[in-house]
Coordinates of C-alpha atoms in Angstrom, one line a residue:
X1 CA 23.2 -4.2 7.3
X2 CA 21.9 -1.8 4.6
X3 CA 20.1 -2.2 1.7
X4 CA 23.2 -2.7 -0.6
X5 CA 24.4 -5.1 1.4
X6 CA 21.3 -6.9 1.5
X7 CA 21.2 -7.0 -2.3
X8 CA 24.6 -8.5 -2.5
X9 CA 23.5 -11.0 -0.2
X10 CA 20.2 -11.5 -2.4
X11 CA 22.2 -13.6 -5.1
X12 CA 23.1 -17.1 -5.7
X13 CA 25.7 -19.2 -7.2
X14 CA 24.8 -18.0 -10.7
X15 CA 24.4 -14.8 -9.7
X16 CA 20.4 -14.3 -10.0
X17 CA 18.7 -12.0 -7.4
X18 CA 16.7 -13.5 -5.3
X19 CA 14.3 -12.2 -2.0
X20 CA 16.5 -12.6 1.3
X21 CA 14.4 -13.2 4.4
X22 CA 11.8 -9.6 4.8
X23 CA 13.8 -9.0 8.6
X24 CA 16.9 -8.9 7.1
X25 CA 16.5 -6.2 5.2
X26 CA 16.4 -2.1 6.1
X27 CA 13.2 -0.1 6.2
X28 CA 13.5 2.8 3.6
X29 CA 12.6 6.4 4.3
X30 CA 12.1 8.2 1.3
X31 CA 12.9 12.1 2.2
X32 CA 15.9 13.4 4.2
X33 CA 13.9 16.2 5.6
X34 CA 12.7 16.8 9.4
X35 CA 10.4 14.1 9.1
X36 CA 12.6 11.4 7.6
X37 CA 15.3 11.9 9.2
X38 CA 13.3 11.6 12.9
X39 CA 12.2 8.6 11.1
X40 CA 15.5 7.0 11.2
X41 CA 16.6 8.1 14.4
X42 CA 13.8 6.3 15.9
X43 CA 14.5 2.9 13.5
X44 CA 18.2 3.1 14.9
X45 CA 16.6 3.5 18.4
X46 CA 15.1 0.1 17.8
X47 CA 18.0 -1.7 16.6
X48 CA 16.6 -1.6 12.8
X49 CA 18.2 -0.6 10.0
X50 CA 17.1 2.4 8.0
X51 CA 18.0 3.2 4.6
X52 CA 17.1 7.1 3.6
X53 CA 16.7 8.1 -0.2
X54 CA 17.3 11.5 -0.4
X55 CA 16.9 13.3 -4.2
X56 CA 18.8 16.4 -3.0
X57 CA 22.6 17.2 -3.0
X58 CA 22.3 17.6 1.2
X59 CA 20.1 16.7 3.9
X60 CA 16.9 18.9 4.4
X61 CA 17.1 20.0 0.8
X62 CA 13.5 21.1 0.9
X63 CA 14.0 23.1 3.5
X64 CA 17.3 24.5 2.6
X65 CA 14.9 26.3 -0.5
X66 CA 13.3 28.2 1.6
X67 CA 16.5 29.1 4.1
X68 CA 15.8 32.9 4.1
X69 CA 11.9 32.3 6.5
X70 CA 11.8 31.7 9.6
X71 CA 9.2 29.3 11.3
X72 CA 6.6 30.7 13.8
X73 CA 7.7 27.3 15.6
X74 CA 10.7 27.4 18.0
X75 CA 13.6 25.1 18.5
X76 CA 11.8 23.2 21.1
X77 CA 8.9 22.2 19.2
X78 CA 11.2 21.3 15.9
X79 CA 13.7 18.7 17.4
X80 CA 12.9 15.3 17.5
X81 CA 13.2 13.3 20.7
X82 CA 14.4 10.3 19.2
X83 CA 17.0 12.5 17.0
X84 CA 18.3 14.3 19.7
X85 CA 18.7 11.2 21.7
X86 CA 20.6 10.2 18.3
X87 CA 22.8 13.6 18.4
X88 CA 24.0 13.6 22.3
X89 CA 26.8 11.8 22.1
X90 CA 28.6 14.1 19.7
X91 CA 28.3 16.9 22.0
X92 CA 25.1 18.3 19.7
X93 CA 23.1 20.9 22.1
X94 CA 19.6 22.0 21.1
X95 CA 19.9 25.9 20.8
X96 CA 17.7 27.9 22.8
X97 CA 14.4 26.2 22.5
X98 CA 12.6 29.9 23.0
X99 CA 14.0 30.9 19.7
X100 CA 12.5 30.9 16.5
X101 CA 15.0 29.5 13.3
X102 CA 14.8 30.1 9.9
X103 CA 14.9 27.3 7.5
X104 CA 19.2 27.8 6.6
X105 CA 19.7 27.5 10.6
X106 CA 17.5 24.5 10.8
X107 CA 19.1 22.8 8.0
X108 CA 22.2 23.7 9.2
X109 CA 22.4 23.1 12.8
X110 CA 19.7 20.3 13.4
X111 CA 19.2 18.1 9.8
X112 CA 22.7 18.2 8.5
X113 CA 24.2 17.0 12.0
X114 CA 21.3 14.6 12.2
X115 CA 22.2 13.1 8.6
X116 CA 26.2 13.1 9.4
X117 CA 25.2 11.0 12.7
X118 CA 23.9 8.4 10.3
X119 CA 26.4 8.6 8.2
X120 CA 26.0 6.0 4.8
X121 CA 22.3 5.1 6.4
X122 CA 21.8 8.3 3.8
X123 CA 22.1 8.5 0.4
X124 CA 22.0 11.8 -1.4
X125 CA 21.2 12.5 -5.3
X126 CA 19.2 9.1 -5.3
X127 CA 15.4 9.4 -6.4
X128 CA 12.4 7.0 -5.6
X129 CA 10.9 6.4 -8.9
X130 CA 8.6 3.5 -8.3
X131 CA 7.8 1.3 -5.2
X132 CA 6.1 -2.0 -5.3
X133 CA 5.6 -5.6 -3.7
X134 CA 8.9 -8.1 -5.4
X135 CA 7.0 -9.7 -7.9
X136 CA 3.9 -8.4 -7.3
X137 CA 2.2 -5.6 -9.3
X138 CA -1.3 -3.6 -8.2
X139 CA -3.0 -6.2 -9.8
X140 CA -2.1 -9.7 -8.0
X141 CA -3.5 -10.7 -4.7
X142 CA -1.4 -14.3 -4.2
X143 CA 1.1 -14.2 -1.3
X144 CA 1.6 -10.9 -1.7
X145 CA 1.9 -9.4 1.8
X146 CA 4.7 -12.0 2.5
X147 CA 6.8 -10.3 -0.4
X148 CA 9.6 -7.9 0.4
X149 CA 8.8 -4.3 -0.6
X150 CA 11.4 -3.5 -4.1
X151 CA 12.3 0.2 -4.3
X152 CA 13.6 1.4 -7.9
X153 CA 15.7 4.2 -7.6
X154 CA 17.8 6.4 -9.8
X155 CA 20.8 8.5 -9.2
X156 CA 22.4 11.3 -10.0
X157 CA 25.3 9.7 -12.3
X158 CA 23.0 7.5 -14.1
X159 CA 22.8 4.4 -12.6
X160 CA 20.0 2.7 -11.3
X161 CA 19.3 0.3 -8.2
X162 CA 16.8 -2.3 -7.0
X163 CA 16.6 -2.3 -3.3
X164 CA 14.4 -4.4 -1.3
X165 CA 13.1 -3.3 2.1
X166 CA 10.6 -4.8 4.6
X167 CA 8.9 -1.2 4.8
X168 CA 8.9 1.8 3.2
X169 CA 7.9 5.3 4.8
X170 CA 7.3 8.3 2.4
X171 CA 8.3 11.4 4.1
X172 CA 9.1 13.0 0.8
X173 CA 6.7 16.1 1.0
X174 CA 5.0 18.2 -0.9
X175 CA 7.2 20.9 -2.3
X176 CA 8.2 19.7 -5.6
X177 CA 4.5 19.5 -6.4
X178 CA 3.3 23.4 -6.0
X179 CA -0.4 24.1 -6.7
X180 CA -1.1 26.2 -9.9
X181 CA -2.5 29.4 -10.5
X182 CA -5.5 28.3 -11.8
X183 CA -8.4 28.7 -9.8
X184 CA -9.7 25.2 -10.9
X185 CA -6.9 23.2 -9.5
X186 CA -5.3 23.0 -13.2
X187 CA -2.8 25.4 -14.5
X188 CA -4.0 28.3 -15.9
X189 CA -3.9 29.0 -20.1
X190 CA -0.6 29.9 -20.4
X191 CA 0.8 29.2 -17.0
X192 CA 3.2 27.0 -18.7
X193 CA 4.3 29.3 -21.6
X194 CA 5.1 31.8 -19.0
X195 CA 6.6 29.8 -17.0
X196 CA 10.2 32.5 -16.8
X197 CA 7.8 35.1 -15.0
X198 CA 6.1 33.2 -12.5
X199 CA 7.9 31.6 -9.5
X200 CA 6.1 29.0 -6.9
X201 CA 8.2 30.2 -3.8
X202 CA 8.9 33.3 -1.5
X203 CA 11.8 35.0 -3.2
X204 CA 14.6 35.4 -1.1
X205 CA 14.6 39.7 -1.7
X206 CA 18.3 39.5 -0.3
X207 CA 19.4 37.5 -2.9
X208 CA 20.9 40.7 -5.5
X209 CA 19.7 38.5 -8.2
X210 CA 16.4 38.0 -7.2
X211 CA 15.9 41.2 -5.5
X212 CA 16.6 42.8 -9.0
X213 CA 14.0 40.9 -10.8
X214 CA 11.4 42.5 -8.0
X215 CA 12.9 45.9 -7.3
X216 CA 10.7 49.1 -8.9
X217 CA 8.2 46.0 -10.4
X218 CA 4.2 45.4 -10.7
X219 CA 4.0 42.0 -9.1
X220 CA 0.8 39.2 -8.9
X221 CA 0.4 37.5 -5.3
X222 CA -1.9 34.9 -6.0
X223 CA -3.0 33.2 -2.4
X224 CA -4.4 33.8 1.0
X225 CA -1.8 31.8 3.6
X226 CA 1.4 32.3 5.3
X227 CA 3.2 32.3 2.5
X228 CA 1.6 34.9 0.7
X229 CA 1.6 37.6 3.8
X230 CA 4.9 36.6 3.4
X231 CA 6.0 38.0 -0.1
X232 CA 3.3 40.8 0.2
X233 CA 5.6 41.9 3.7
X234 CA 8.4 41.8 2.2
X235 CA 7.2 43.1 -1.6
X236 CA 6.4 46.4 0.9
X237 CA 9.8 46.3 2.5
X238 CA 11.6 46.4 -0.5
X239 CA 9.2 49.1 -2.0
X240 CA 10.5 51.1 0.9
X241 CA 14.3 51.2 0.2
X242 CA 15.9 53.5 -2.0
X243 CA 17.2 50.5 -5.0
X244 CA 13.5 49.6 -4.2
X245 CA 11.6 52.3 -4.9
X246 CA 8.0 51.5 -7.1
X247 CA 7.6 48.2 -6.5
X248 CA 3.9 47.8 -6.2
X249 CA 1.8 43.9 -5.4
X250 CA -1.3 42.9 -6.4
X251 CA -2.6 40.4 -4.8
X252 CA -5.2 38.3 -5.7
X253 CA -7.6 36.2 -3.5
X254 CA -10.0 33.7 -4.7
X255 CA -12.2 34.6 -2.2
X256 CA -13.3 38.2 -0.8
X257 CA -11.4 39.8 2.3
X258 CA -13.1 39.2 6.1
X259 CA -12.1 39.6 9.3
X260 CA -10.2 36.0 9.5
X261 CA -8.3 36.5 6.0
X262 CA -5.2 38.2 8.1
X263 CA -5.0 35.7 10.8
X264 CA -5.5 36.0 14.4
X265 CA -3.5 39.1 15.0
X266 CA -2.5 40.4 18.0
X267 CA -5.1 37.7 19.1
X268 CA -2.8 35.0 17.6
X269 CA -1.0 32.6 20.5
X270 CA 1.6 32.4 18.3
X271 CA 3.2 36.1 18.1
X272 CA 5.6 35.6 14.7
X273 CA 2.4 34.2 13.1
X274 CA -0.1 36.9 14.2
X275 CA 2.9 39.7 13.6
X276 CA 2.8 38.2 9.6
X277 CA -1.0 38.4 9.0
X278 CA -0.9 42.2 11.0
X279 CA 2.3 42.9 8.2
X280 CA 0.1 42.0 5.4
X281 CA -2.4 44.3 6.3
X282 CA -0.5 46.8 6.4
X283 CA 1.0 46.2 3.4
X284 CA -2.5 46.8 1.3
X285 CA -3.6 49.5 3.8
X286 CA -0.5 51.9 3.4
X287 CA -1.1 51.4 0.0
X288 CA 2.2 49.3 -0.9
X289 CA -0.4 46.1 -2.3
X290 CA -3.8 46.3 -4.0
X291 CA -6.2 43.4 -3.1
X292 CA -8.3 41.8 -6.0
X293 CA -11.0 40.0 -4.7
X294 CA -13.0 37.0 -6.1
X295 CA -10.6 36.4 -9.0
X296 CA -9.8 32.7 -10.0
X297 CA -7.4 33.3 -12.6
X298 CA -8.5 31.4 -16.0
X299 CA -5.6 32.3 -18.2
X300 CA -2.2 34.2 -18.8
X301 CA -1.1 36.2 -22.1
X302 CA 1.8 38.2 -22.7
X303 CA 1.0 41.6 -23.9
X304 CA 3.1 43.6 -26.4
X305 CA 5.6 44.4 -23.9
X306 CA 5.8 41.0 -22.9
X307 CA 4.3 41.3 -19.4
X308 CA 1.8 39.3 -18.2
X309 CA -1.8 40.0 -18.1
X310 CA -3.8 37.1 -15.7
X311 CA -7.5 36.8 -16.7
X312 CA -10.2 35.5 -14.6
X313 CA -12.8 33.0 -14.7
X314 CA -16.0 35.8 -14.8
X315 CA -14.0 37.5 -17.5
X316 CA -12.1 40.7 -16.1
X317 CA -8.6 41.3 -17.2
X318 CA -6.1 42.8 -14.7
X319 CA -3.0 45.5 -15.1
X320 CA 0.1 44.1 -16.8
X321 CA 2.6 42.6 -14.0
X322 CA 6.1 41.9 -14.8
X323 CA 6.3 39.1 -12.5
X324 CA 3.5 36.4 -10.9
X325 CA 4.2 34.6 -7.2
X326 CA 2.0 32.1 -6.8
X327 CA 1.6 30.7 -3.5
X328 CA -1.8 28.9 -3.5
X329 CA -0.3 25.2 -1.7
X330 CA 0.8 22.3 -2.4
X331 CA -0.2 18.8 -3.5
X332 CA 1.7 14.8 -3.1
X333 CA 3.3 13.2 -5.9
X334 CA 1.7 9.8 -5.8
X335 CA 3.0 8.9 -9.4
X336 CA 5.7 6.6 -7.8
X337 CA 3.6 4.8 -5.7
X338 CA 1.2 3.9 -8.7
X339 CA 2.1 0.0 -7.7
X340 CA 0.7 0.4 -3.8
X341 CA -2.3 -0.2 -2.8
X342 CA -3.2 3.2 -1.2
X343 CA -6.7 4.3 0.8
X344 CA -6.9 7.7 0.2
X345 CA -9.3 10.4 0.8
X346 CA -10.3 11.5 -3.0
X347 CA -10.5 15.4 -2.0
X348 CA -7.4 16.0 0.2
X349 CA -5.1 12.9 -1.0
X350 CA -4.4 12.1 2.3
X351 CA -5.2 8.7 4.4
X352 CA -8.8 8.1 4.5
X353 CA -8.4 7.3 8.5
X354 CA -6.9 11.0 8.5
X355 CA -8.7 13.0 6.2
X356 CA -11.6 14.0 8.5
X357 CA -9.5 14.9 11.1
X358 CA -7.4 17.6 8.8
X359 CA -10.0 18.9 6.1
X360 CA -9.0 22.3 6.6
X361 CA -13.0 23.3 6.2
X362 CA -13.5 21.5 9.6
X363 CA -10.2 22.0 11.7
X364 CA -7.0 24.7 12.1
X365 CA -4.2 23.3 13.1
X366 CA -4.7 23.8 16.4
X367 CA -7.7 21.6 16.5
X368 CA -6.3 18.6 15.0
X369 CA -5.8 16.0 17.7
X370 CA -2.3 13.4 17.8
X371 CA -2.9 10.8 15.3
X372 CA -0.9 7.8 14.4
X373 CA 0.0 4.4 12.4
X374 CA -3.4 3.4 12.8
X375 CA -4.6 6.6 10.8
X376 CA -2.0 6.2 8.5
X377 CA -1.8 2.5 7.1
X378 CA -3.0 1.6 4.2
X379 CA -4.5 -1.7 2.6
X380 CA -0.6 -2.4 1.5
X381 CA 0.8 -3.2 4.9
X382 CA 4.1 -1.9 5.4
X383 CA 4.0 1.3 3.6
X384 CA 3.1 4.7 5.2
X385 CA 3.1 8.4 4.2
X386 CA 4.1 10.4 7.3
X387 CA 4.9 14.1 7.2
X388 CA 3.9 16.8 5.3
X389 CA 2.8 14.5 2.5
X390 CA 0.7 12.4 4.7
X391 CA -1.8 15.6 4.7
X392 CA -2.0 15.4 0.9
X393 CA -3.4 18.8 -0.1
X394 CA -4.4 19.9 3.3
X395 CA -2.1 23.3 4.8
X396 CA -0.9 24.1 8.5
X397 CA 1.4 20.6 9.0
X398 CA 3.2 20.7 12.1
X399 CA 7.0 19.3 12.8
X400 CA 5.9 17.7 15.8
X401 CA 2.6 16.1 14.2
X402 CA 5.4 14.5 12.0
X403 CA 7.7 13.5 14.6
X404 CA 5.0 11.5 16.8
X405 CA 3.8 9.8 13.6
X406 CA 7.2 8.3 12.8
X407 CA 7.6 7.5 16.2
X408 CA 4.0 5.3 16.3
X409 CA 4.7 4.0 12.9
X410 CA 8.0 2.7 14.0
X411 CA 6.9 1.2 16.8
X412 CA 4.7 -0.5 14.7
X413 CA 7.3 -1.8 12.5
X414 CA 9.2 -3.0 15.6
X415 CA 6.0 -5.0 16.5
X416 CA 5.6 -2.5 19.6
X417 CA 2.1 -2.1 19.0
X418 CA 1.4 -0.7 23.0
X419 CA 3.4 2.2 22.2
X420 CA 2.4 2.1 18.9
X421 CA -1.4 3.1 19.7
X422 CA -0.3 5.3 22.3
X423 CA -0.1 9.2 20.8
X424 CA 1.3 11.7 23.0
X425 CA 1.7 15.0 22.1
X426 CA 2.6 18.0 23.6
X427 CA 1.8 21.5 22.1
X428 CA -0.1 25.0 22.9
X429 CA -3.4 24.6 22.1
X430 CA -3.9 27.1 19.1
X431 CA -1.2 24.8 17.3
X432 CA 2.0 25.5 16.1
X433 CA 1.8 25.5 12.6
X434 CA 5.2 25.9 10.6
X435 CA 5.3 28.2 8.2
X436 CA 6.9 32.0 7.1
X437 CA 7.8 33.9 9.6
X438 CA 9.0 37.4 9.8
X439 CA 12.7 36.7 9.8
X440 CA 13.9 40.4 10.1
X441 CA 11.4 41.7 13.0
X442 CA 12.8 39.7 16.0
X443 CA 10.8 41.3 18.6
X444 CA 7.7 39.8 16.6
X445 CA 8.8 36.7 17.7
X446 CA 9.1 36.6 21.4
X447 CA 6.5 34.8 23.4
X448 CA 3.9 36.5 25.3
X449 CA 3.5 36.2 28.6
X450 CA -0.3 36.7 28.9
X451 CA -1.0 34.7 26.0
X452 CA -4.4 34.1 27.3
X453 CA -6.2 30.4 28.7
X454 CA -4.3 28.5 25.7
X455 CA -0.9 29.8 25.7
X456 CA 0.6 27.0 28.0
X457 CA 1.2 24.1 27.0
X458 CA -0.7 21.1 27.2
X459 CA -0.3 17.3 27.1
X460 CA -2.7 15.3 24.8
X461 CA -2.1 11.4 25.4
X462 CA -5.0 9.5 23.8
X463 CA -5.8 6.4 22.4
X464 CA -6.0 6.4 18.8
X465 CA -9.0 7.0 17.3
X466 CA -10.4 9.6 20.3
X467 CA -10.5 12.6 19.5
X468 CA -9.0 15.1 22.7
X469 CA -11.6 17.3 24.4
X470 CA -11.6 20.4 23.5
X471 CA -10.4 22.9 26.1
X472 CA -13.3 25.7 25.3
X473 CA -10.4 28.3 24.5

């Protein structure tokens, strides 16, 4: 039965709403990405009903924005069990699990077939804009875990619903919310006002529109991850072609360059990722980027000419640029869960229970041990962030970090608690941390066959709350 249903049902004789019975109703997943949609496929597995509230126009809209990169991940790591149980009986076949995809061919060959298997279990265009207890605000305590969760959302056309559910799982992400420029945490002066220079993605360079904002440009690269290694590699690419010629980077660190600040390397058990970080060295050493160290930018002014000039906190002033990419991570909307009662960890926004184990001061992704509904419940019972947002501000999330979550918190839902507290993961032991891959050097992206003492694969099955031993690689 979904939701709608349910709220039809949730009327009397004079046409009042009124709460049905909490098992009758669907559990809503909010996000149709890789996590949200695993989410459902494991509800369905256990015979309950999931509702998806998607905000998009198509399934794994997030990931659709960033088609043109590839994952250092491959196909086998980035299909869910539960899904793919979900997708065999339409003849669906997992490509080559030794490949790497881009984002388009994982929207498009995995999420997409995944949403059209569930069919009106998913709702496009419609966006969660508050969450609460029926009848209860933040404020009241009386009977309030025996309340149905009520879900306000808004669609496309206008109208608005009221949907009830019996749980609600937030796998809506992070990438609406981008991290400013500003080297505080808040946007920079001006950040706003120059807001038609400044983008807070990797432009797709094969795009003719976008590639012509670029092309023969002075452009600001303000981070230090993935992503940034990203545009600086293909900044230098495009600075290479003919249409491309003078296109110059700058990019700007907040911190000062070391031997960790391009990545592992040829050292790197994961080949696309070292490949990237061995790119964007190259990039500044053939002379295609400039690196500014130490510079948290404090403002942004136009100059007469228009372009921008970024200024930093200890006072210097850089070159004009034409454009600014700023890749410097993301952060959870939480505003429409201001009703909740949430525990979370005050400098990473993310469960308290899971905070420790992801505070990217202490642990790489690699070091991050299989966690589950335990680490992420919250004092409102019922309600979990799983996915990318249930790191909060913390980087190097993992698909299948987010596909055994939903699996233990379903289980949980379902009342299965044995399998519940029982995390299994499988995964090298360096990590496999999604993120921007070199989409047009293939050969980066092969495995390696003497990957060294970690590149095989490992079970971790643990009880939750023990941390796996550490291998010693």
């Amino acid at each position: 039965m979904l939701a709608a249903q349910a709220i039809d049902r949730c009327r009397n004789t004079q046409g009042v709403a009124v709460k049905p019975a909490t098992t009758e109703l669907p559990v809503v997943v909010i996000g149709a990405g890789p996590a949200g949609l695993a989410a459902a496929a494991n509800l369905v597995d256990r015979g309950i009903t999931p509702l998806v509230l998607e905000a998009g126009t198509a399934a794994g809209a997030t990931v659709r924005d960033w088609s043109h990169v590839r994952l250092f991940s491959t196909w086998g790591e980035v299909v869910d069990p539960a899904a793919e149980k979900l997708l065999a009986p339409t003849g669906w076949t997992r490509p080559d699990p030794a490949t790497y995809p881009s984002g388009g061919d994982w929207a498009e060959r995995y999420l997409q077939p995944l949403a059209d298997v569930l069919g009106d279990r998913v709702r496009l265009g419609a966006t969660v804009t508050g969450v609460s207890r029926a009848g209860r605000d933040r404020i009241v305590d009386a009977d309030r875990e025996t309340q149905p969760f009520v879900v306000h959302v808004a669609y496309a056309d206008g109208a608005e619903e009221r949907i009830f559910a019996r749980a609600v799982i937030d796998a809506s992400g992070t990438w609406t919310t981008p991290s400013p420029a500003g080297g505080s945490g808040l946007p920079a002066l001006g950040e706003k006002a120059a807001a038609d220079r400044i983008t807070y993605r990797v432009p797709d360079l094969k795009d003719p529109a976008v590639r012509a904002r670029y092309a023969g440009k002075r452009t600001a690269v303000i981070g230090s991850g993935a992503s940034a290694f990203t545009a600086l590699a293909h900044l230098a690419d495009l600075a290479k072609t003919q249409d491309g010629a003078g296109t110059k980077a700058v990019w700007i660190l907040r911190r000062g360059i070391s031997g960790s600040t391009f990545g592992g390397g040829e050292a790197d058990q994961l080949p696309a990722r070292g490949a990237l970080g061995l790119t964007a060295k190259a990039a500044v050493d053939d002379g295609y980027a400039d690196a500014v160290t130490g510079f948290r930018t404090e403002a942004i002014e136009r100059d007469s000419d228009g372009r921008l000039v970024l200024t930093g906190e200890d006072g210097r002033r850089l070159q004009p640029v034409d454009e600014v990419i700023v890749l410097t991570g993301f952060r959870p909307d939480l505003s429409f869960l201001s009703e909740v009662r949430l525990n979370l960890d005050e400098r990473l926004q993310a469960p308290v229970e899971l905070a420790p184990l992801i505070d990217p001061n202490q642990h790489s992704c690699g070091t991050v041990y299989p966690h589950g509904h335990r680490e992420l419940s919250h004092p409102e019972q019922g309600i979990y962030l799983v996915g990318m947002k249930s790191y909060g501000r913390a980087p190097t999330f993992l698909a299948m970090t987010g596909y055994e979550q939903v699996r233990s918190v379903v289980a949980a839902i379902a009342g299965d608690l044995d399998s519940a507290d029982r995390v299994e993961l499988t995964l090298p032991e360096t990590g496999v941390c999604g993120g921007a891959g070199l989409f047009d050097a293939p050969d980066a992206a092969q495995g390696s066959e003497d990957a060294g003492c970690c590149g095989a694969p490992t079970t971790l099955q643990i009880g939750i709350g023990a941390p796996a031993a550490s291998s010693g690689c």
